[in-house]
Structure formats: C-alpha cells, structure tokens
PDB file of C-alpha atoms in Angstrom:
ATOM      1  CA  GLU A   1      -0.007   0.003   0.003  1.00  0.00           C
ATOM      2  CA  VAL A   2       1.347   3.399  -0.991  1.00  0.00           C
ATOM      3  CA  GLN A   3       1.220   6.007   1.763  1.00  0.00           C
ATOM      4  CA  PHE A   4       2.455   9.583   1.920  1.00  0.00           C
ATOM      5  CA  VAL A   5       2.864  11.368   5.327  1.00  0.00           C
ATOM      6  CA  GLU A   6       3.496  15.070   5.475  1.00  0.00           C
ATOM      7  CA  SER A   7       4.944  16.807   8.540  1.00  0.00           C
ATOM      8  CA  GLY A   8       6.691  19.938   9.660  1.00  0.00           C
ATOM      9  CA  GLY A   9       3.847  22.441   9.497  1.00  0.00           C
ATOM     10  CA  GLY A  10       3.129  24.944  12.152  1.00  0.00           C
ATOM     11  CA  LEU A  11       2.474  28.527  13.202  1.00  0.00           C
ATOM     12  CA  VAL A  12       5.125  31.013  12.138  1.00  0.00           C
ATOM     13  CA  GLN A  13       5.453  34.762  11.873  1.00  0.00           C
ATOM     14  CA  ALA A  14       5.700  36.449   8.489  1.00  0.00           C
ATOM     15  CA  GLY A  15       9.314  36.342   7.329  1.00  0.00           C
ATOM     16  CA  GLY A  16       9.975  33.080   9.120  1.00  0.00           C
ATOM     17  CA  SER A  17      10.901  29.634   7.786  1.00  0.00           C
ATOM     18  CA  LEU A  18       9.523  26.106   7.934  1.00  0.00           C
ATOM     19  CA  ARG A  19      10.718  22.839   6.429  1.00  0.00           C
ATOM     20  CA  LEU A  20       8.065  20.359   5.387  1.00  0.00           C
ATOM     21  CA  SER A  21       8.832  16.702   5.002  1.00  0.00           C
ATOM     22  CA  CYS A  22       7.065  14.085   2.904  1.00  0.00           C
ATOM     23  CA  ALA A  23       7.809  10.535   3.719  1.00  0.00           C
ATOM     24  CA  ALA A  24       6.598   7.751   1.447  1.00  0.00           C
ATOM     25  CA  SER A  25       6.163   4.072   1.825  1.00  0.00           C
ATOM     26  CA  GLY A  26       5.121   1.476  -0.711  1.00  0.00           C
ATOM     27  CA  LEU A  27       6.980   3.154  -3.574  1.00  0.00           C
ATOM     28  CA  THR A  28      10.448   4.346  -4.508  1.00  0.00           C
ATOM     29  CA  PHE A  29      10.823   8.108  -4.759  1.00  0.00           C
ATOM     30  CA  GLY A  30      13.410   7.893  -7.484  1.00  0.00           C
ATOM     31  CA  ASP A  31      10.807   6.386  -9.863  1.00  0.00           C
ATOM     32  CA  TYR A  32       8.274   9.252  -9.586  1.00  0.00           C
ATOM     33  CA  ALA A  33       8.093  12.909  -9.804  1.00  0.00           C
ATOM     34  CA  ILE A  34       6.975  14.233  -6.519  1.00  0.00           C
ATOM     35  CA  GLY A  35       4.933  17.370  -6.035  1.00  0.00           C
ATOM     36  CA  TRP A  36       4.000  19.741  -3.238  1.00  0.00           C
ATOM     37  CA  PHE A  37       0.556  21.309  -3.288  1.00  0.00           C
ATOM     38  CA  ARG A  38      -1.438  23.604  -1.014  1.00  0.00           C
ATOM     39  CA  GLN A  39      -4.989  24.356  -0.356  1.00  0.00           C
ATOM     40  CA  ALA A  40      -6.236  27.404   1.466  1.00  0.00           C
ATOM     41  CA  PRO A  41      -9.775  27.620   2.897  1.00  0.00           C
ATOM     42  CA  GLY A  42     -12.285  28.248   0.147  1.00  0.00           C
ATOM     43  CA  LYS A  43      -9.720  27.824  -2.570  1.00  0.00           C
ATOM     44  CA  GLU A  44      -8.750  25.004  -4.986  1.00  0.00           C
ATOM     45  CA  ARG A  45      -5.717  22.957  -4.426  1.00  0.00           C
ATOM     46  CA  GLU A  46      -2.703  24.502  -6.261  1.00  0.00           C
ATOM     47  CA  GLY A  47       0.670  23.183  -7.295  1.00  0.00           C
ATOM     48  CA  VAL A  48       3.573  24.734  -5.438  1.00  0.00           C
ATOM     49  CA  SER A  49       6.601  22.760  -6.542  1.00  0.00           C
ATOM     50  CA  CYS A  50       7.675  19.467  -8.027  1.00  0.00           C
ATOM     51  CA  LEU A  51      10.865  17.485  -8.385  1.00  0.00           C
ATOM     52  CA  SER A  52      11.452  15.410 -11.465  1.00  0.00           C
ATOM     53  CA  ALA A  53      12.455  11.813 -11.191  1.00  0.00           C
ATOM     54  CA  SER A  54      14.084  11.769 -14.649  1.00  0.00           C
ATOM     55  CA  ASP A  55      16.744  14.435 -14.204  1.00  0.00           C
ATOM     56  CA  GLY A  56      16.178  16.069 -10.830  1.00  0.00           C
ATOM     57  CA  SER A  57      14.889  19.285 -12.377  1.00  0.00           C
ATOM     58  CA  THR A  58      12.464  21.321 -10.399  1.00  0.00           C
ATOM     59  CA  TYR A  59       9.423  23.488 -10.876  1.00  0.00           C
ATOM     60  CA  TYR A  60       8.131  26.315  -8.684  1.00  0.00           C
ATOM     61  CA  ALA A  61       4.927  28.301  -8.902  1.00  0.00           C
ATOM     62  CA  ASP A  62       5.616  32.062  -9.492  1.00  0.00           C
ATOM     63  CA  SER A  63       4.139  32.817  -6.032  1.00  0.00           C
ATOM     64  CA  VAL A  64       6.920  30.881  -4.225  1.00  0.00           C
ATOM     65  CA  LYS A  65       9.834  31.085  -6.631  1.00  0.00           C
ATOM     66  CA  GLY A  66      12.999  32.276  -4.866  1.00  0.00           C
ATOM     67  CA  ARG A  67      11.519  31.515  -1.495  1.00  0.00           C
ATOM     68  CA  PHE A  68      10.800  27.779  -1.495  1.00  0.00           C
ATOM     69  CA  THR A  69      13.240  24.937  -2.294  1.00  0.00           C
ATOM     70  CA  ILE A  70      12.340  21.334  -2.963  1.00  0.00           C
ATOM     71  CA  SER A  71      14.806  18.539  -2.368  1.00  0.00           C
ATOM     72  CA  SER A  72      14.897  14.868  -1.744  1.00  0.00           C
ATOM     73  CA  ASP A  73      16.722  12.185   0.238  1.00  0.00           C
ATOM     74  CA  ASN A  74      16.054   9.112  -1.793  1.00  0.00           C
ATOM     75  CA  ALA A  75      17.696   6.884   0.807  1.00  0.00           C
ATOM     76  CA  LYS A  76      15.056   7.980   3.256  1.00  0.00           C
ATOM     77  CA  ASN A  77      12.286   8.084   0.648  1.00  0.00           C
ATOM     78  CA  THR A  78      11.557  11.657   1.713  1.00  0.00           C
ATOM     79  CA  VAL A  79      11.065  14.872  -0.100  1.00  0.00           C
ATOM     80  CA  TYR A  80      11.451  18.278   1.622  1.00  0.00           C
ATOM     81  CA  LEU A  81      10.019  21.690   0.997  1.00  0.00           C
ATOM     82  CA  GLN A  82      12.116  24.419   2.581  1.00  0.00           C
ATOM     83  CA  MET A  83      10.021  27.525   2.935  1.00  0.00           C
ATOM     84  CA  ASN A  84      11.687  30.843   3.617  1.00  0.00           C
ATOM     85  CA  SER A  85      10.428  34.407   3.777  1.00  0.00           C
ATOM     86  CA  LEU A  86       6.939  33.121   4.500  1.00  0.00           C
ATOM     87  CA  LYS A  87       3.961  35.349   3.882  1.00  0.00           C
ATOM     88  CA  PRO A  88       0.418  35.271   5.329  1.00  0.00           C
ATOM     89  CA  GLU A  89      -0.791  34.203   1.825  1.00  0.00           C
ATOM     90  CA  ASP A  90       1.226  31.071   2.164  1.00  0.00           C
ATOM     91  CA  THR A  91      -1.196  29.845   4.846  1.00  0.00           C
ATOM     92  CA  ALA A  92      -2.743  26.579   3.731  1.00  0.00           C
ATOM     93  CA  VAL A  93      -2.750  22.851   4.180  1.00  0.00           C
ATOM     94  CA  TYR A  94       0.273  21.496   2.288  1.00  0.00           C
ATOM     95  CA  TYR A  95       0.168  18.061   0.607  1.00  0.00           C
ATOM     96  CA  CYS A  96       2.620  15.910  -1.299  1.00  0.00           C
ATOM     97  CA  ALA A  97       1.875  13.346  -3.915  1.00  0.00           C
ATOM     98  CA  ALA A  98       3.362  11.270  -6.698  1.00  0.00           C
ATOM     99  CA  ASN A  99       2.986  11.960 -10.347  1.00  0.00           C
ATOM    100  CA  LEU A 100       1.755   8.803 -12.085  1.00  0.00           C
ATOM    101  CA  MET A 101       1.737  10.271 -15.588  1.00  0.00           C
ATOM    102  CA  ARG A 102       5.285  11.495 -16.065  1.00  0.00           C
ATOM    103  CA  ARG A 103       8.748  11.443 -14.474  1.00  0.00           C
ATOM    104  CA  LEU A 104       9.568  14.957 -15.663  1.00  0.00           C
ATOM    105  CA  CYS A 105       7.653  17.779 -14.048  1.00  0.00           C
ATOM    106  CA  VAL A 106       7.268  21.062 -15.876  1.00  0.00           C
ATOM    107  CA  ALA A 107       4.304  22.154 -13.716  1.00  0.00           C
ATOM    108  CA  ALA A 108       2.506  20.781 -10.712  1.00  0.00           C
ATOM    109  CA  ARG A 109      -0.801  19.824 -12.210  1.00  0.00           C
ATOM    110  CA  THR A 110      -3.094  18.330  -9.591  1.00  0.00           C
ATOM    111  CA  TYR A 111      -4.800  15.861 -11.941  1.00  0.00           C
ATOM    112  CA  GLU A 112      -1.484  14.163 -12.732  1.00  0.00           C
ATOM    113  CA  TYR A 113      -0.882  13.212  -9.069  1.00  0.00           C
ATOM    114  CA  ALA A 114      -2.102  10.476  -6.722  1.00  0.00           C
ATOM    115  CA  TYR A 115      -1.445   9.002  -3.314  1.00  0.00           C
ATOM    116  CA  TRP A 116      -2.250  12.182  -1.471  1.00  0.00           C
ATOM    117  CA  GLY A 117      -1.265  12.414   2.178  1.00  0.00           C
ATOM    118  CA  GLN A 118      -3.334  13.923   4.976  1.00  0.00           C
ATOM    119  CA  GLY A 119      -1.549  17.202   4.681  1.00  0.00           C
ATOM    120  CA  THR A 120       0.240  19.458   7.129  1.00  0.00           C
ATOM    121  CA  GLN A 121      -1.139  22.896   8.209  1.00  0.00           C
ATOM    122  CA  VAL A 122       0.991  25.972   7.708  1.00  0.00           C
ATOM    123  CA  THR A 123      -0.250  29.244   9.248  1.00  0.00           C
ATOM    124  CA  VAL A 124       1.655  32.423   8.740  1.00  0.00           C
ATOM    125  CA  PHE A 125       0.697  35.411  10.834  1.00  0.00           C
ATOM    126  CA  SER A 126       1.707  39.022  10.310  1.00  0.00           C
TER     127      SER A 126
END
C-alpha cells in the first residue's frame, strides 16, 4: 500500500521559515516525480513545486519562486520543502503526492498526481 505522510507544518510569523517533510512508503521516490501542493480555505488545491524523477529538475509556482526549495533524500524516501520568507498568503494545508503520468515535471498539475497524504497545516501570521 502506498502512503504519503507530510509533517513539519506549524504556526510562524511572516518572514520566518519552515521545512516540510514528505515521507513515502510503498513506492520508490526515485521512480516518480513528487509534487507539493497547498489548499487554502475556500480555494482550490494548487501546485507549489515538483521534483522530477528523470533528471532532478524542479518546478516552482511563481508565487513561491525564490523563497521555497524542494529537495529529496532518496535513501530515506523523503522529499522536503524548505520555505523561507513566509507570507500570510502562504497559509494553507500542504500536501505531497506522486506523479503517475510523467517522471519529468514542468508544472505541478493536480490531476497528474495520486497518493495524497493527509496534509500538514502551515499558518503564517503578520
């Protein structure tokens, strides 16, 4: 059974940092592109970042480019999202998932992903 577990969320002041972790079991990270997504109350789930399995290339949404960094530790089957210079508009539940359609990510499209975890709440206050 494939399972993703996100952790590392919390309450942080604007300008602060958090590092989210996404631990997977039941599959090998190196075989799939892994994406981070977020969903704020009343809004649709949106792609934040993804990490390609094919060449390690990355994608970032414009709203987080330069502030967030995605990385992985394949030995631990874990993907991370380092979030710096956080803003109140980053407040959301953050999810990770595996791309079942392609190993190269050029955008984090929700419909390409599966095995969603339960999410981790990130709240940024000003």
